[in-house]
Coordinates of C-alpha atoms in Angstrom, one line a residue:
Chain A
X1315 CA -105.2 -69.1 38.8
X1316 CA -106.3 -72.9 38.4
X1317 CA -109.5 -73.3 40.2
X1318 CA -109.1 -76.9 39.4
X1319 CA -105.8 -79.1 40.2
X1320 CA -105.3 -82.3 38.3
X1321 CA -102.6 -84.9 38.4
X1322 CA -100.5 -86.7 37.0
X1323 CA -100.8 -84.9 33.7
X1324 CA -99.7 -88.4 31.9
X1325 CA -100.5 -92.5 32.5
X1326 CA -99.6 -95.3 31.1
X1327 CA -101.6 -98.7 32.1
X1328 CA -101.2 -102.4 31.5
X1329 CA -104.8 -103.2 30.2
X1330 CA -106.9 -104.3 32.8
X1331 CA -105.1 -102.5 35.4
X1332 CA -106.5 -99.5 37.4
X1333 CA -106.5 -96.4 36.0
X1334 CA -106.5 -92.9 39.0
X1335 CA -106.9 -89.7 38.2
X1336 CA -106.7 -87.5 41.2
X1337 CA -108.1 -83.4 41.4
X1338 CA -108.3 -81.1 44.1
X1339 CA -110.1 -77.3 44.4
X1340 CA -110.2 -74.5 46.3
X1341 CA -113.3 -72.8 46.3
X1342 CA -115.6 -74.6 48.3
X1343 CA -119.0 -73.1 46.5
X1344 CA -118.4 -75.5 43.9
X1345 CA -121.1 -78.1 44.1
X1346 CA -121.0 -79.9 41.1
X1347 CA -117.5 -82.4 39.6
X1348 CA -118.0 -83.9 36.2
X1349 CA -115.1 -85.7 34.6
X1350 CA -114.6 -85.4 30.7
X1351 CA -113.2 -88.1 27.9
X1352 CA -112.0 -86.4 25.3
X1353 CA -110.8 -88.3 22.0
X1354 CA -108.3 -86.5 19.3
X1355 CA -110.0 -84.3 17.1
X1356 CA -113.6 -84.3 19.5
X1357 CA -114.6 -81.9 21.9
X1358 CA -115.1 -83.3 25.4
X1359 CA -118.0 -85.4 26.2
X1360 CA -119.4 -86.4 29.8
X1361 CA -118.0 -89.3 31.1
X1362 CA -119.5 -89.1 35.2
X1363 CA -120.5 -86.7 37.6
X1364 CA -120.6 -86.5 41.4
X1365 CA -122.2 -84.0 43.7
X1366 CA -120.5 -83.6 47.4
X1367 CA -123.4 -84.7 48.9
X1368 CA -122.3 -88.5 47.8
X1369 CA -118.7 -90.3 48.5
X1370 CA -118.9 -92.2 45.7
X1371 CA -120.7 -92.4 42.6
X1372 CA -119.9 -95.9 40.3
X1373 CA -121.0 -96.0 37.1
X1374 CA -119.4 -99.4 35.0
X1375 CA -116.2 -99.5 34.7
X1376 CA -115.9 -95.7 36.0
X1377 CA -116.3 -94.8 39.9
X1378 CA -115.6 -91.4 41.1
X1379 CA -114.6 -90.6 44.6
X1380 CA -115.0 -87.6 46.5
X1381 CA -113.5 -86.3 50.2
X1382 CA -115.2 -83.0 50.9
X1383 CA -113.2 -82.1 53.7
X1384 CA -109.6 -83.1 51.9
X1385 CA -111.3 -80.8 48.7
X1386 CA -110.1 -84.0 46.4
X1387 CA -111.8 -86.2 43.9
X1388 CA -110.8 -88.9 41.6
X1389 CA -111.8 -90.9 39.2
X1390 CA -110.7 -94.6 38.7
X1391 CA -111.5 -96.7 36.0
X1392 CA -111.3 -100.2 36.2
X1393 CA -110.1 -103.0 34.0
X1394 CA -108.9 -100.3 31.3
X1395 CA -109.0 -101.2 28.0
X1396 CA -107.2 -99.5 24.7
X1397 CA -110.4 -98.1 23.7
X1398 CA -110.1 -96.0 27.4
X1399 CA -106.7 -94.6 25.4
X1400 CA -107.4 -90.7 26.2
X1401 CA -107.3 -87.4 27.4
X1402 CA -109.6 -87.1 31.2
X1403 CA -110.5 -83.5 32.4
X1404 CA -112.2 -83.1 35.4
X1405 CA -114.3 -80.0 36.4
X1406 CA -116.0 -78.1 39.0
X1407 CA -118.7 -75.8 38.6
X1408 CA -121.7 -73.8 40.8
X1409 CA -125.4 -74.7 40.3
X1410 CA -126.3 -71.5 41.4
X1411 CA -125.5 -68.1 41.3
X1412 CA -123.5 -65.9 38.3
X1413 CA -121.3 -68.3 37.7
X1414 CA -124.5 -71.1 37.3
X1415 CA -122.7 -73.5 34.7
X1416 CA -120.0 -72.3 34.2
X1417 CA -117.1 -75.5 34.3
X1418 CA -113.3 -74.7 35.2
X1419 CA -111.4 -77.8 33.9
X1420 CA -108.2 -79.1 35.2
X1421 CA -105.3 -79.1 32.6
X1422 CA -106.1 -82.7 31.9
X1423 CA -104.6 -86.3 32.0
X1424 CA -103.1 -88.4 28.9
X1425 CA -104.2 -91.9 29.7
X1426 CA -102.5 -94.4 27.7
X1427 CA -103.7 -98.5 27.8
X1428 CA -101.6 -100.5 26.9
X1429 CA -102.7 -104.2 25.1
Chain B
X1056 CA -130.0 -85.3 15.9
X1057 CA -126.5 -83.8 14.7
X1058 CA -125.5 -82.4 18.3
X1059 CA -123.7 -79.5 18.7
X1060 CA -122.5 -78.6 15.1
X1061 CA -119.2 -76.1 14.6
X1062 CA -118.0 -74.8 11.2
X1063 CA -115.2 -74.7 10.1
X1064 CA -113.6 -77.5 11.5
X1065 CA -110.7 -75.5 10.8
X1066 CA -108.8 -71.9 9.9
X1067 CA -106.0 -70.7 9.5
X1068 CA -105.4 -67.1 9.1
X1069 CA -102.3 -64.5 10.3
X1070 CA -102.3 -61.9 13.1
X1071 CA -104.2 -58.9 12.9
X1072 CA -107.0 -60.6 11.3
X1073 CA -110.8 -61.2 12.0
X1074 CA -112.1 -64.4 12.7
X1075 CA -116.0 -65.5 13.2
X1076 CA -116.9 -68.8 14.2
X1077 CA -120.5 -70.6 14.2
X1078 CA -122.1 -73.2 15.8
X1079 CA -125.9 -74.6 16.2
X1080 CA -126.7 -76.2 19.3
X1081 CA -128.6 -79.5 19.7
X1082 CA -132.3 -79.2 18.8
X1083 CA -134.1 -78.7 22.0
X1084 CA -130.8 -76.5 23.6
X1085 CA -131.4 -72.9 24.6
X1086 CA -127.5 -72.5 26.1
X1087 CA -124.3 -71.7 24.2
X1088 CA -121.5 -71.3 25.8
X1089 CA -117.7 -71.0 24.4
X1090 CA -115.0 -72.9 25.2
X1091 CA -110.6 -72.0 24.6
X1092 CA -108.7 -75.0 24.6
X1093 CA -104.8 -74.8 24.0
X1094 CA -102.9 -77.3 23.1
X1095 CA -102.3 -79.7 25.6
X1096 CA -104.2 -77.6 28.3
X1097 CA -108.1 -77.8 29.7
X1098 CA -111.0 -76.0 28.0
X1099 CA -110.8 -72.4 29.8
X1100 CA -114.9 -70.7 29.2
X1101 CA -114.6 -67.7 27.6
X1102 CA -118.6 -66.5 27.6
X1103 CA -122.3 -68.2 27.7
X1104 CA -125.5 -66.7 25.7
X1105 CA -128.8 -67.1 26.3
X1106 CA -132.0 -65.4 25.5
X1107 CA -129.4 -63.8 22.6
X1108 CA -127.9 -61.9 25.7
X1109 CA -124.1 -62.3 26.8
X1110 CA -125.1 -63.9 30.7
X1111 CA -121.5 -64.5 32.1
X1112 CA -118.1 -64.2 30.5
X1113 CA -114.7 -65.5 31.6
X1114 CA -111.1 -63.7 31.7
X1115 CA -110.5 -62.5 28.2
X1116 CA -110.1 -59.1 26.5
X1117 CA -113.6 -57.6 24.5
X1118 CA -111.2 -58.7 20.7
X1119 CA -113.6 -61.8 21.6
X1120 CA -117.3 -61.0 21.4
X1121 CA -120.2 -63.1 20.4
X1122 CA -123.7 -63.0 18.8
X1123 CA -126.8 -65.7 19.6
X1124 CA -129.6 -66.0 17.3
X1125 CA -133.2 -66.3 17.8
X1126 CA -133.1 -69.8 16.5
X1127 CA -130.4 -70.3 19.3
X1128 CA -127.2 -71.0 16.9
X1129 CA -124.4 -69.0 17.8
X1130 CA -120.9 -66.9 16.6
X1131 CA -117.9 -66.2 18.0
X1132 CA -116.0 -63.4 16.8
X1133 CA -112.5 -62.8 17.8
X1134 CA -110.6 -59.4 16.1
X1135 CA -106.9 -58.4 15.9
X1136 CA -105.8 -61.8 16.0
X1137 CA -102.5 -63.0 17.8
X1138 CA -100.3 -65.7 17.6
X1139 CA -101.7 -66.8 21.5
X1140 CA -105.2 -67.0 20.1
X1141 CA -104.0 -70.4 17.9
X1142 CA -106.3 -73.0 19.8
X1143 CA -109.6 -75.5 19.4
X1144 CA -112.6 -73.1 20.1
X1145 CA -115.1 -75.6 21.3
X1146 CA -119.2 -74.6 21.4
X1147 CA -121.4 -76.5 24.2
X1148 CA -125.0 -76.0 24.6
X1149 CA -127.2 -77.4 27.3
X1150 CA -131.0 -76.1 28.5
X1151 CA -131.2 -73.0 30.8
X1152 CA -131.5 -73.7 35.0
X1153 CA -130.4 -77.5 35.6
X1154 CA -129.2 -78.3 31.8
X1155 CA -125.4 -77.6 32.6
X1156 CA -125.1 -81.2 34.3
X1157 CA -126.1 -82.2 30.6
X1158 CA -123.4 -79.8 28.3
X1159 CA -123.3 -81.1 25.2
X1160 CA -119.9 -80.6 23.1
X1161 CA -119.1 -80.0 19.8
X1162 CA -116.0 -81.0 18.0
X1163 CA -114.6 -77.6 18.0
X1164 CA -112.8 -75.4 15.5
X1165 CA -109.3 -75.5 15.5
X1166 CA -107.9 -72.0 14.5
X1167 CA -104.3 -71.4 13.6
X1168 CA -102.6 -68.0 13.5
X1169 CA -99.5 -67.1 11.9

């Protein structure tokens, strides 16, 4: 079972347009969201992360926005650029408990920018 | 500082076979954990070491069992090899308690079986 919904699984944008990536989860002990950048042949690497405590965390070009009570979060990245050109995973994890760390990733987002 | 290192970068080798995969963590890291990731699907955890102990461990069958060293590096072993088992193994490491909002990737091993 996904623990982590992500959509749309592909984007194309005009650069300098928006870019939205939208997630959604179930279980509602998860109290940490990071999003992920990954580039072809590289593992992921930390892009942004938001606790629910927070509606909205911006850093630079990247903002993340959460809705506790809709169990949603997206992240939008403004004036794209082709460098942006990527796969986006977002994630959920618990900071506590047996599970402490552990991050279940959505299935991930193609984001194509487009000069 | 190298990061999280992997070797190899990749392998191929045919069902029924053994496979073991390595990785060092970044200096300072105590955490490994390993990662599955199909093609064109998200990383999906398949165990964490620390203190050289096996401290949680997703949904897969025991053919995939790890080791961590006292210096912290880390293997992944997988045995009797099948074609589903063709993915990027990625390593991350981070620092015990809090140090998960810090995971630190490697570039992953990309294993092929045919």
């Amino acid at each position: 079972q996904q623990q982590v919904k992500q959509s749309p699984q592909s984007l194309i944008v005009q650069k300098g347009g928006i870019s939205i990536i939208n997630c959604a989860y179930e279980n509602t002990a998860f109290d940490y969201f990071p999003w992920y950048q990954q580039f072809p042949g590289k593992g992921p690497a930390l892009l942004i992360a938001i606790r629910p405590d927070v509606s909205e965390k911006k850093e630079g070009r990247f903002t993340i926005s959460f809705n506790k009570s809709a169990k949603q979060f997206s992240l939008h990245i403004m004036d794209s650029q082709p460098g942006d050109s990527a796969t986006y995973f977002c994630a959920a994890s618990h900071s506590r408990g047996s599970t402490l760390g552990r991050l279940y990733f959505g299935r991930g987002t193609q984001l194509t920018v487009w000069p | 500082d190298a990061g999280v290192t992997q070797s190899p970068t990749h392998l191929i080798k045919t069902r029924g076979q053994q496979v073991t995969l390595r990785c060092s963590p970044k200096s300072g890291h105590d955490t490994v954990s390993w990662y599955q990731q199909a093609l064109g699907q998200g990383p999906q955890f398949i165990f964490q070491y620390y203190e050289e102990e096996e401290r949680q461990r997703g949904n897969f069958p025991d053919r995939f069992s790890g080791h961590q060293f006292p210096n912290y590096s880390s293997e992944l072993n997988v045995n009797a090899l099948l074609l589903g088992d063709s993915a990027l193994y990625l390593c991350a490491s981070s620092l015990a308690g809090t140090g998960y909002e810090k995971l630190l990737f490697g570039s992953g091993t990309q294993l092929s079986v045919l």
